[in-house]
Coordinates of N, CA and C in Angstrom, one line a residue:
Chain A
Q9 N 41.0 -3.1 -11.2 CA 39.9 -3.0 -12.2 C 39.4 -1.6 -12.4
L10 N 39.4 -1.1 -13.6 CA 39.0 0.2 -13.8 C 37.5 0.3 -13.6
Q11 N 37.0 1.4 -12.9 CA 35.6 1.6 -12.8 C 35.3 3.1 -13.1
L12 N 34.1 3.2 -13.8 CA 33.6 4.6 -14.1 C 32.3 4.7 -13.5
Q13 N 32.0 5.9 -13.0 CA 30.8 6.2 -12.3 C 30.2 7.6 -12.7
E14 N 29.0 7.6 -13.3 CA 28.4 8.8 -13.6 C 27.7 9.4 -12.4
S15 N 27.7 10.8 -12.3 CA 26.9 11.4 -11.3 C 26.4 12.8 -11.8
G16 N 25.3 13.2 -11.2 CA 24.7 14.4 -11.6 C 23.2 14.4 -11.4
P17 N 22.5 15.5 -11.6 CA 21.0 15.6 -11.3 C 20.3 14.6 -12.2
G18 N 19.3 14.0 -11.7 CA 18.4 13.1 -12.5 C 17.3 13.8 -13.2
L19 N 17.1 15.0 -12.8 CA 16.0 15.8 -13.4 C 16.5 17.2 -13.8
V20 N 16.2 17.6 -15.0 CA 16.6 18.9 -15.5 C 15.4 19.5 -16.2
K21 N 15.2 20.8 -16.0 CA 14.1 21.5 -16.6 C 14.4 21.9 -18.1
P22 N 13.4 21.9 -18.9 CA 13.6 22.3 -20.3 C 14.3 23.7 -20.4
S23 N 15.2 23.8 -21.4 CA 15.9 25.0 -21.7 C 17.1 25.2 -20.7
E24 N 17.2 24.4 -19.7 CA 18.4 24.5 -18.8 C 19.6 23.6 -19.3
T25 N 20.6 23.6 -18.5 CA 21.8 22.9 -18.8 C 22.0 21.6 -18.0
L26 N 22.2 20.5 -18.8 CA 22.4 19.2 -18.2 C 23.9 19.1 -17.9
S27 N 24.2 18.7 -16.6 CA 25.6 18.6 -16.2 C 25.9 17.3 -15.6
L28 N 26.8 16.5 -16.1 CA 27.2 15.2 -15.5 C 28.7 15.1 -15.4
T29 N 29.1 14.3 -14.4 CA 30.5 14.1 -14.2 C 30.8 12.6 -14.2
C30 N 31.9 12.1 -14.7 CA 32.3 10.7 -14.7 C 33.5 10.6 -13.8
S31 N 33.5 9.9 -12.7 CA 34.6 9.7 -11.9 C 35.3 8.3 -12.2
V32 N 36.6 8.4 -12.4 CA 37.3 7.2 -12.9 C 38.2 6.7 -11.7
S33 N 38.1 5.5 -11.3 CA 38.9 4.9 -10.3 C 39.5 3.6 -10.7
G34 N 40.6 3.2 -10.1 CA 41.3 2.0 -10.5 C 42.3 2.2 -11.6
G35 N 42.5 3.5 -12.0 CA 43.4 3.8 -13.1 C 43.4 5.3 -13.4
S36 N 44.5 5.7 -14.0 CA 44.6 7.1 -14.3 C 43.9 7.6 -15.6
I37 N 43.3 8.8 -15.5 CA 42.7 9.3 -16.7 C 43.7 9.9 -17.7
A38 N 44.9 10.2 -17.2 CA 46.0 10.8 -17.9 C 46.8 9.8 -18.7
I39 N 46.3 9.3 -19.7 CA 47.0 8.3 -20.5 C 47.0 8.8 -22.0
N40 N 48.2 8.8 -22.6 CA 48.3 9.3 -24.0 C 47.5 8.3 -24.9
N41 N 46.9 8.9 -25.9 CA 46.1 8.2 -26.9 C 44.9 7.5 -26.4
Y42 N 44.5 7.8 -25.2 CA 43.2 7.3 -24.7 C 42.2 8.5 -24.7
F43 N 41.0 8.2 -24.9 CA 39.9 9.2 -24.9 C 38.8 8.8 -23.9
W44 N 38.1 9.7 -23.4 CA 37.1 9.5 -22.5 C 35.8 10.0 -23.1
V45 N 34.8 9.2 -23.1 CA 33.6 9.3 -24.0 C 32.3 9.4 -23.3
W46 N 31.4 10.1 -23.8 CA 30.0 10.1 -23.4 C 29.1 9.6 -24.4
I47 N 28.2 8.7 -24.0 CA 27.2 8.0 -24.9 C 25.9 8.2 -24.2
R48 N 24.8 8.2 -25.0 CA 23.5 8.2 -24.3 C 22.5 7.3 -25.1
Q49 N 21.4 7.0 -24.4 CA 20.4 6.1 -25.0 C 19.0 6.6 -24.5
P50 N 18.3 7.3 -25.4 CA 17.0 7.7 -25.1 C 16.1 6.5 -24.9
P51 N 15.0 6.6 -24.1 CA 14.1 5.4 -23.9 C 13.6 4.8 -25.2
G52 N 13.8 3.5 -25.4 CA 13.4 2.8 -26.6 C 14.1 3.1 -27.9
K53 N 15.2 3.8 -27.7 CA 16.0 4.2 -28.9 C 17.4 3.6 -28.8
E54 N 18.2 3.8 -29.9 CA 19.5 3.2 -30.0 C 20.5 4.1 -29.2
L55 N 21.7 3.6 -29.0 CA 22.8 4.4 -28.4 C 23.2 5.5 -29.3
E56 N 23.7 6.6 -28.7 CA 24.2 7.7 -29.5 C 25.5 8.2 -28.9
W57 N 26.5 8.3 -29.7 CA 27.8 8.9 -29.3 C 27.6 10.5 -29.1
I58 N 28.0 11.0 -28.0 CA 27.9 12.4 -27.7 C 29.3 13.1 -28.0
G59 N 30.3 12.5 -27.5 CA 31.6 13.2 -27.7 C 32.7 12.4 -27.0
S60 N 34.0 12.8 -27.4 CA 35.2 12.2 -26.8 C 36.1 13.3 -26.4
I61 N 36.9 13.1 -25.3 CA 37.9 14.0 -24.9 C 39.1 13.3 -24.4
S62 N 40.3 13.9 -24.7 CA 41.5 13.3 -24.2 C 41.9 14.0 -22.9
Y63 N 42.9 13.5 -22.2 CA 43.2 14.1 -20.9 C 43.8 15.5 -21.0
S64 N 44.3 15.7 -22.2 CA 44.9 17.1 -22.5 C 43.8 18.1 -23.0
G65 N 42.6 17.6 -23.2 CA 41.5 18.5 -23.5 C 41.1 18.5 -25.0
T66 N 41.7 17.6 -25.8 CA 41.3 17.6 -27.2 C 39.9 16.9 -27.3
T67 N 39.0 17.6 -28.0 CA 37.6 17.1 -28.0 C 37.1 16.8 -29.4
Y68 N 36.2 15.9 -29.5 CA 35.5 15.6 -30.7 C 34.0 15.4 -30.3
Y69 N 33.2 16.1 -31.0 CA 31.7 16.1 -30.7 C 30.9 15.6 -31.9
N70 N 29.8 14.9 -31.5 CA 28.8 14.5 -32.5 C 28.3 15.8 -33.2
P71 N 28.4 15.8 -34.5 CA 28.0 17.0 -35.2 C 26.5 17.5 -34.9
S72 N 25.7 16.5 -34.6 CA 24.3 16.8 -34.4 C 24.1 17.5 -33.0
L73 N 25.1 17.4 -32.1 CA 25.0 18.0 -30.8 C 26.0 19.0 -30.5
K74 N 26.9 19.2 -31.5 CA 28.1 20.0 -31.3 C 27.8 21.4 -30.7
S75 N 26.7 22.0 -31.2 CA 26.4 23.4 -30.8 C 26.0 23.5 -29.4
R76 N 25.7 22.4 -28.7 CA 25.1 22.5 -27.4 C 26.0 21.8 -26.4
V77 N 27.1 21.1 -26.8 CA 27.9 20.2 -26.0 C 29.2 20.9 -25.6
T78 N 29.6 20.7 -24.3 CA 30.9 21.1 -23.9 C 31.4 19.9 -22.9
M79 N 32.6 19.4 -23.2 CA 33.2 18.4 -22.4 C 34.5 19.0 -21.8
S80 N 34.8 18.5 -20.6 CA 36.0 19.0 -19.9 C 36.6 17.9 -19.1
V81 N 37.9 18.0 -18.7 CA 38.5 17.0 -18.0 C 39.3 17.6 -16.8
D82 N 39.3 16.9 -15.6 CA 40.0 17.4 -14.5 C 40.9 16.3 -14.0
T83 N 42.2 16.3 -14.4 CA 43.1 15.2 -14.1 C 43.4 15.2 -12.6
S84 N 43.3 16.3 -11.9 CA 43.6 16.3 -10.5 C 42.6 15.4 -9.7
K85 N 41.3 15.4 -10.2 CA 40.3 14.6 -9.6 C 40.0 13.3 -10.3
N86 N 40.7 13.1 -11.4 CA 40.5 11.9 -12.3 C 39.0 11.8 -12.7
Q87 N 38.6 12.9 -13.2 CA 37.2 13.0 -13.7 C 37.1 13.7 -15.0
F88 N 36.0 13.5 -15.7 CA 35.7 14.3 -16.9 C 34.2 14.5 -16.9
S89 N 33.8 15.6 -17.6 CA 32.4 16.1 -17.4 C 31.8 16.4 -18.7
L90 N 30.5 16.5 -18.7 CA 29.6 16.8 -19.8 C 28.7 17.9 -19.5
K91 N 28.5 18.9 -20.3 CA 27.5 19.9 -20.2 C 26.7 19.9 -21.6
L92 N 25.4 19.9 -21.5 CA 24.5 19.9 -22.6 C 23.6 21.1 -22.4
D93 N 23.7 22.1 -23.2 CA 22.8 23.3 -23.1 C 21.4 23.2 -23.7
S94 N 20.6 24.0 -23.2 CA 19.2 24.2 -23.8 C 18.5 22.8 -24.1
V95 N 18.4 22.0 -23.0 CA 17.9 20.7 -23.2 C 16.3 20.7 -23.4
T96 N 15.9 19.7 -24.1 CA 14.5 19.5 -24.4 C 14.1 18.1 -24.0
D97 N 12.9 17.7 -24.2 CA 12.4 16.3 -23.9 C 13.3 15.3 -24.6
A98 N 13.7 15.6 -25.8 CA 14.5 14.7 -26.6 C 15.8 14.4 -26.0
D99 N 16.2 15.1 -25.0 CA 17.5 14.8 -24.3 C 17.3 13.9 -23.1
T100 N 16.1 13.5 -22.8 CA 15.9 12.5 -21.8 C 16.5 11.2 -22.2
A101 N 17.4 10.6 -21.4 CA 18.1 9.4 -21.8 C 18.9 8.9 -20.6
V102 N 19.4 7.7 -20.8 CA 20.4 7.2 -19.9 C 21.8 7.6 -20.5
Y103 N 22.5 8.3 -19.7 CA 23.8 8.8 -20.1 C 24.9 7.9 -19.5
Y104 N 25.8 7.4 -20.4 CA 26.9 6.6 -20.0 C 28.3 7.3 -20.3
C105 N 29.2 7.1 -19.4 CA 30.6 7.5 -19.7 C 31.4 6.2 -20.0
A106 N 32.4 6.3 -20.8 CA 33.2 5.1 -21.2 C 34.6 5.5 -21.5
R107 N 35.5 4.5 -21.7 CA 36.9 4.8 -22.0 C 37.2 4.2 -23.4
K108 N 37.9 5.0 -24.2 CA 38.4 4.5 -25.5 C 39.9 4.3 -25.3
P109 N 40.4 3.1 -25.3 CA 41.9 2.8 -25.1 C 42.6 3.1 -26.5
S110 N 43.8 2.5 -26.6 CA 44.5 2.7 -27.9 C 43.8 2.0 -29.0
N111 N 43.1 0.9 -28.7 CA 42.3 0.3 -29.7 C 41.0 1.1 -30.0
P112 N 40.5 0.9 -31.2 CA 39.2 1.7 -31.6 C 38.0 1.0 -31.0
C113 N 37.7 1.2 -29.7 CA 36.6 0.6 -29.1 C 36.3 1.3 -27.8
L114 N 35.2 0.9 -27.1 CA 35.0 1.4 -25.7 C 35.1 0.2 -24.8
D115 N 36.2 0.1 -24.0 CA 36.4 -1.1 -23.3 C 35.9 -1.1 -21.8
Y116 N 35.7 0.1 -21.3 CA 35.1 0.2 -19.9 C 34.0 1.2 -20.0
W117 N 32.9 0.9 -19.3 CA 31.7 1.8 -19.3 C 31.3 2.0 -17.8
G118 N 30.6 3.1 -17.6 CA 29.9 3.2 -16.3 C 28.5 2.5 -16.4
Q119 N 27.8 2.5 -15.3 CA 26.5 1.8 -15.3 C 25.4 2.7 -15.9
G120 N 25.7 3.9 -16.1 CA 24.7 4.8 -16.7 C 23.9 5.5 -15.7
T121 N 23.4 6.7 -16.0 CA 22.5 7.5 -15.1 C 21.4 8.0 -16.0
L122 N 20.2 7.9 -15.5 CA 19.0 8.4 -16.2 C 18.8 9.9 -15.9
V123 N 18.8 10.6 -17.0 CA 18.5 12.1 -16.8 C 17.1 12.3 -17.5
T124 N 16.2 12.9 -16.8 CA 14.9 13.2 -17.4 C 14.8 14.7 -17.5
V125 N 14.3 15.1 -18.7 CA 14.1 16.6 -18.9 C 12.6 16.8 -18.7
S126 N 12.2 17.5 -17.7 CA 10.8 17.8 -17.5 C 10.6 19.0 -16.6
S127 N 9.6 19.7 -16.8 CA 9.3 20.9 -15.9 C 8.5 20.4 -14.6
Chain B
Q15 N 21.4 11.5 -39.0 CA 22.4 10.5 -38.7 C 21.8 9.1 -38.9
S16 N 22.5 8.3 -39.7 CA 22.0 7.0 -40.0 C 22.3 6.0 -38.9
V17 N 21.6 4.9 -38.9 CA 21.9 3.9 -37.9 C 22.2 2.6 -38.6
L18 N 22.7 1.6 -37.9 CA 23.0 0.3 -38.4 C 21.8 -0.5 -38.1
T19 N 21.4 -1.4 -39.0 CA 20.1 -2.1 -38.9 C 20.4 -3.5 -38.3
Q20 N 19.8 -3.8 -37.2 CA 19.8 -5.1 -36.6 C 18.4 -5.7 -36.5
P21 N 18.2 -7.0 -36.4 CA 16.9 -7.6 -36.1 C 16.5 -7.2 -34.7
P22 N 15.3 -6.9 -34.4 CA 14.9 -6.5 -33.1 C 15.0 -7.6 -32.1
S23 N 14.9 -8.8 -32.5 CA 14.9 -9.9 -31.5 C 15.6 -11.1 -32.1
A24 N 16.1 -12.0 -31.3 CA 16.6 -13.3 -31.6 C 16.4 -14.2 -30.4
S25 N 16.3 -15.5 -30.7 CA 16.1 -16.4 -29.5 C 16.6 -17.8 -29.8
G26 N 16.8 -18.5 -28.8 CA 17.3 -19.9 -28.9 C 17.2 -20.6 -27.6
T27 N 17.3 -21.9 -27.6 CA 17.3 -22.7 -26.4 C 18.8 -22.8 -25.9
P28 N 18.9 -23.2 -24.7 CA 20.3 -23.3 -24.2 C 21.1 -24.3 -25.0
G29 N 22.3 -23.9 -25.4 CA 23.2 -24.8 -26.2 C 23.1 -24.5 -27.7
Q30 N 22.1 -23.8 -28.1 CA 21.9 -23.5 -29.5 C 22.9 -22.3 -29.9
R31 N 22.9 -22.1 -31.2 CA 23.7 -21.0 -31.8 C 22.8 -20.0 -32.3
V32 N 23.1 -18.7 -31.9 CA 22.3 -17.6 -32.4 C 23.2 -16.6 -33.1
T33 N 22.7 -16.1 -34.2 CA 23.5 -15.1 -35.0 C 22.7 -13.8 -35.1
I34 N 23.4 -12.7 -34.9 CA 22.8 -11.4 -35.0 C 23.5 -10.6 -36.2
S35 N 22.7 -10.1 -37.1 CA 23.3 -9.4 -38.2 C 23.3 -7.9 -37.9
C36 N 24.1 -7.2 -38.6 CA 24.3 -5.7 -38.5 C 24.6 -5.2 -39.9
S37 N 23.6 -4.5 -40.4 CA 23.7 -4.0 -41.8 C 24.0 -2.5 -41.8
G38 N 25.0 -2.1 -42.6 CA 25.3 -0.7 -42.7 C 25.5 -0.2 -44.2
S39 N 26.5 0.6 -44.3 CA 26.8 1.2 -45.7 C 28.3 1.3 -45.8
S40 N 28.6 1.8 -47.0 CA 30.1 1.9 -47.3 C 30.7 3.0 -46.5
S41 N 29.9 3.9 -45.9 CA 30.5 5.0 -45.2 C 30.6 4.7 -43.7
D42 N 30.0 3.6 -43.2 CA 30.2 3.2 -41.8 C 30.9 1.9 -41.7
I43 N 30.1 0.8 -41.8 CA 30.7 -0.5 -41.7 C 31.7 -0.8 -42.8
G44 N 31.4 -0.3 -44.0 CA 32.3 -0.6 -45.1 C 33.6 0.0 -45.0
S45 N 33.8 1.0 -44.2 CA 35.1 1.7 -44.1 C 35.6 1.8 -42.7
N46 N 35.0 1.1 -41.8 CA 35.4 1.2 -40.4 C 35.4 -0.1 -39.7
T47 N 36.1 -0.2 -38.6 CA 36.0 -1.4 -37.8 C 34.7 -1.5 -37.0
V48 N 34.2 -2.7 -36.7 CA 33.0 -2.9 -36.0 C 33.2 -3.5 -34.6
N49 N 32.5 -3.0 -33.6 CA 32.5 -3.5 -32.3 C 31.1 -4.0 -31.9
W50 N 31.1 -4.9 -30.9 CA 29.8 -5.4 -30.4 C 29.8 -5.2 -28.9
Y51 N 28.6 -4.8 -28.4 CA 28.5 -4.6 -27.0 C 27.2 -5.3 -26.4
Q52 N 27.3 -5.7 -25.2 CA 26.2 -6.4 -24.5 C 25.7 -5.5 -23.4
L53 N 24.4 -5.2 -23.4 CA 23.8 -4.4 -22.4 C 22.8 -5.2 -21.6
L54 N 23.0 -5.2 -20.3 CA 22.1 -5.7 -19.3 C 21.5 -4.6 -18.4
P55 N 20.2 -4.6 -18.1 CA 19.7 -3.5 -17.3 C 20.4 -3.4 -16.0
G56 N 20.7 -2.1 -15.7 CA 21.3 -1.8 -14.4 C 22.8 -2.2 -14.3
T57 N 23.4 -2.6 -15.4 CA 24.8 -2.9 -15.3 C 25.6 -2.2 -16.4
A58 N 26.9 -2.1 -16.2 CA 27.7 -1.4 -17.2 C 27.7 -2.2 -18.5
P59 N 27.5 -1.5 -19.7 CA 27.7 -2.3 -20.9 C 29.0 -2.9 -21.0
K60 N 29.1 -4.0 -21.8 CA 30.3 -4.8 -21.9 C 30.7 -4.9 -23.3
L61 N 32.0 -4.7 -23.5 CA 32.6 -4.9 -24.9 C 32.8 -6.4 -25.1
L62 N 32.2 -6.9 -26.2 CA 32.3 -8.3 -26.5 C 33.3 -8.6 -27.7
I63 N 33.2 -7.7 -28.7 CA 34.0 -7.9 -29.9 C 34.6 -6.5 -30.3
H64 N 35.9 -6.5 -30.6 CA 36.4 -5.2 -31.2 C 37.2 -5.6 -32.4
R65 N 37.5 -4.6 -33.3 CA 38.2 -4.8 -34.5 C 37.5 -6.0 -35.3
N66 N 36.2 -5.9 -35.4 CA 35.4 -6.9 -36.2 C 35.3 -8.3 -35.6
N67 N 36.4 -8.8 -35.1 CA 36.4 -10.2 -34.7 C 37.3 -10.6 -33.6
Q68 N 37.8 -9.5 -32.9 CA 38.7 -9.8 -31.7 C 37.9 -9.8 -30.4
R69 N 38.2 -10.8 -29.6 CA 37.6 -10.9 -28.3 C 38.5 -10.3 -27.2
P70 N 38.0 -9.4 -26.4 CA 38.8 -8.9 -25.3 C 39.1 -10.0 -24.3
S71 N 40.1 -9.9 -23.5 CA 40.4 -10.8 -22.5 C 39.2 -11.0 -21.5
G72 N 38.8 -12.2 -21.2 CA 37.7 -12.5 -20.3 C 36.4 -12.7 -21.0
V73 N 36.3 -12.5 -22.3 CA 35.0 -12.7 -23.0 C 35.1 -14.2 -23.5
P74 N 34.1 -15.0 -23.2 CA 34.1 -16.4 -23.6 C 34.2 -16.6 -25.1
D75 N 34.9 -17.6 -25.5 CA 35.0 -17.9 -26.9 C 33.7 -18.3 -27.6
R76 N 32.6 -18.4 -26.8 CA 31.3 -18.7 -27.4 C 30.9 -17.5 -28.3
F77 N 31.5 -16.3 -28.0 CA 31.1 -15.1 -28.8 C 32.1 -14.9 -29.9
S78 N 31.6 -14.7 -31.1 CA 32.5 -14.5 -32.2 C 31.9 -13.5 -33.2
G79 N 32.8 -12.7 -33.8 CA 32.3 -11.7 -34.7 C 32.9 -11.8 -36.1
S80 N 32.2 -11.3 -37.1 CA 32.7 -11.3 -38.4 C 32.2 -10.1 -39.2
K81 N 32.9 -9.8 -40.3 CA 32.5 -8.6 -41.1 C 32.8 -8.9 -42.6
S82 N 31.8 -8.5 -43.4 CA 32.0 -8.7 -44.8 C 31.3 -7.5 -45.5
G83 N 32.1 -6.7 -46.2 CA 31.6 -5.6 -47.0 C 30.9 -4.6 -46.0
T84 N 29.6 -4.4 -46.2 CA 28.9 -3.4 -45.4 C 28.0 -4.1 -44.3
S85 N 28.3 -5.3 -44.0 CA 27.6 -6.0 -43.0 C 28.5 -6.7 -42.0
A86 N 28.0 -6.9 -40.8 CA 28.8 -7.6 -39.7 C 27.8 -8.5 -39.0
S87 N 28.4 -9.5 -38.3 CA 27.5 -10.3 -37.5 C 28.2 -10.8 -36.2
L88 N 27.3 -11.1 -35.3 CA 27.8 -11.6 -34.0 C 27.2 -13.0 -33.8
A89 N 27.9 -14.0 -33.5 CA 27.4 -15.3 -33.2 C 27.6 -15.7 -31.8
I90 N 26.6 -16.3 -31.2 CA 26.7 -16.8 -29.8 C 26.5 -18.3 -29.9
S91 N 27.5 -19.1 -29.7 CA 27.3 -20.5 -29.7 C 27.2 -21.1 -28.3
G92 N 26.6 -22.2 -28.2 CA 26.4 -22.8 -26.8 C 25.7 -21.8 -25.9
L93 N 24.5 -21.3 -26.4 CA 23.8 -20.2 -25.7 C 23.5 -20.6 -24.3
Q94 N 23.7 -19.6 -23.4 CA 23.5 -19.8 -22.0 C 22.5 -18.8 -21.5
S95 N 21.8 -19.1 -20.4 CA 20.8 -18.2 -19.8 C 21.3 -16.8 -19.5
E96 N 22.6 -16.7 -19.1 CA 23.1 -15.4 -18.8 C 23.4 -14.6 -20.1
D97 N 23.2 -15.2 -21.3 CA 23.4 -14.4 -22.5 C 22.2 -13.6 -22.9
E98 N 21.1 -13.8 -22.1 CA 19.9 -13.0 -22.4 C 20.1 -11.6 -22.1
A99 N 20.1 -10.8 -23.1 CA 20.6 -9.4 -23.0 C 20.3 -8.6 -24.3
D100 N 20.6 -7.4 -24.3 CA 20.5 -6.6 -25.6 C 21.9 -6.5 -26.2
Y101 N 22.0 -6.6 -27.5 CA 23.3 -6.6 -28.1 C 23.3 -5.5 -29.2
Y102 N 24.4 -4.7 -29.2 CA 24.5 -3.6 -30.2 C 25.8 -3.6 -30.9
C103 N 25.7 -3.4 -32.2 CA 26.9 -3.3 -33.0 C 27.2 -1.8 -33.1
A104 N 28.4 -1.4 -33.5 CA 28.8 0.0 -33.6 C 29.9 0.0 -34.6
A105 N 29.9 1.0 -35.5 CA 31.0 1.3 -36.5 C 31.8 2.4 -35.9
W106 N 33.1 2.1 -35.8 CA 34.0 3.1 -35.3 C 34.4 4.2 -36.3
D107 N 34.8 5.3 -35.8 CA 35.3 6.4 -36.7 C 36.6 6.9 -36.1
D108 N 37.7 6.6 -36.7 CA 39.0 7.1 -36.2 C 39.1 8.6 -36.2
S109 N 38.4 9.2 -37.1 CA 38.5 10.7 -37.2 C 37.8 11.4 -36.0
L110 N 36.9 10.6 -35.4 CA 36.1 11.2 -34.3 C 36.6 10.6 -32.9
N111 N 37.5 9.6 -33.0 CA 37.8 8.9 -31.8 C 36.6 8.5 -31.0
G112 N 35.6 8.0 -31.8 CA 34.4 7.5 -31.2 C 33.6 6.7 -32.1
P113 N 32.5 6.1 -31.7 CA 31.7 5.3 -32.6 C 30.8 6.2 -33.4
R114 N 31.0 6.1 -34.7 CA 30.2 7.0 -35.6 C 28.7 6.7 -35.5
V115 N 28.4 5.4 -35.4 CA 27.0 5.1 -35.4 C 26.8 3.7 -34.7
F116 N 25.7 3.6 -34.0 CA 25.4 2.3 -33.4 C 24.2 1.6 -34.1
G117 N 24.1 0.3 -33.8 CA 23.0 -0.5 -34.4 C 21.7 -0.2 -33.6
T118 N 20.6 -0.7 -34.2 CA 19.3 -0.6 -33.6 C 19.1 -1.5 -32.4
G119 N 20.0 -2.4 -32.2 CA 19.9 -3.3 -31.0 C 19.1 -4.5 -31.2
T120 N 19.5 -5.6 -30.7 CA 18.8 -6.9 -30.7 C 18.7 -7.5 -29.4
K121 N 17.4 -7.8 -29.0 CA 17.2 -8.5 -27.7 C 17.2 -10.0 -27.9
V122 N 18.2 -10.6 -27.2 CA 18.3 -12.1 -27.3 C 17.6 -12.7 -26.1
T123 N 16.7 -13.6 -26.4 CA 16.0 -14.3 -25.4 C 16.4 -15.8 -25.4
V124 N 16.7 -16.3 -24.2 CA 17.0 -17.7 -24.1 C 15.7 -18.4 -23.6
L125 N 15.2 -19.3 -24.5 CA 13.9 -19.9 -24.3 C 14.0 -21.1 -23.2

């Protein structure tokens, strides 16, 4: 059974960089035509797609976040990562990682991790 | 960035049928496949419906999805207490390899 687990600091100061890692177990991250995805949900708001990355490093970012987002993948560790620069209060959210298989959907998700932006 | 509109809440007694609507536009639902997800606090979100009306393996057939034009809906028949959760629709975007936009979410309460 595939499992995804987010990890990283739960508190980030304004203007700093948010960094999260998603560890994948129970299956390989290196699968053709699959993408690895970050989603977030600010308190009381809807879910928001942040971006998607393939194991070879092809990326797609939400246009509204593109200037601040960097995603990367480490196939040796079966992990992928998210960096979000210059964070503000509006970036406070539960951040989820997920898998996009060959079908157009997100079939496995992590439990999510709350990241709070505060001084 | 636009969102898909869902009713904030829905409810029913055990055994009843509940339907959740998801309204969008020609640029999202109208031209893309729709997925539905179930969110329970502290647990990983679960894919309930993909490609508008397809159930992944393991999802009970009490859950069904449909799409017409710029709207989609999720029906839960034979409502059970464990179905009390938040439900979100999402319109996929093949050009992004991700969900273009999510719904506003619906809290289902089992009375």
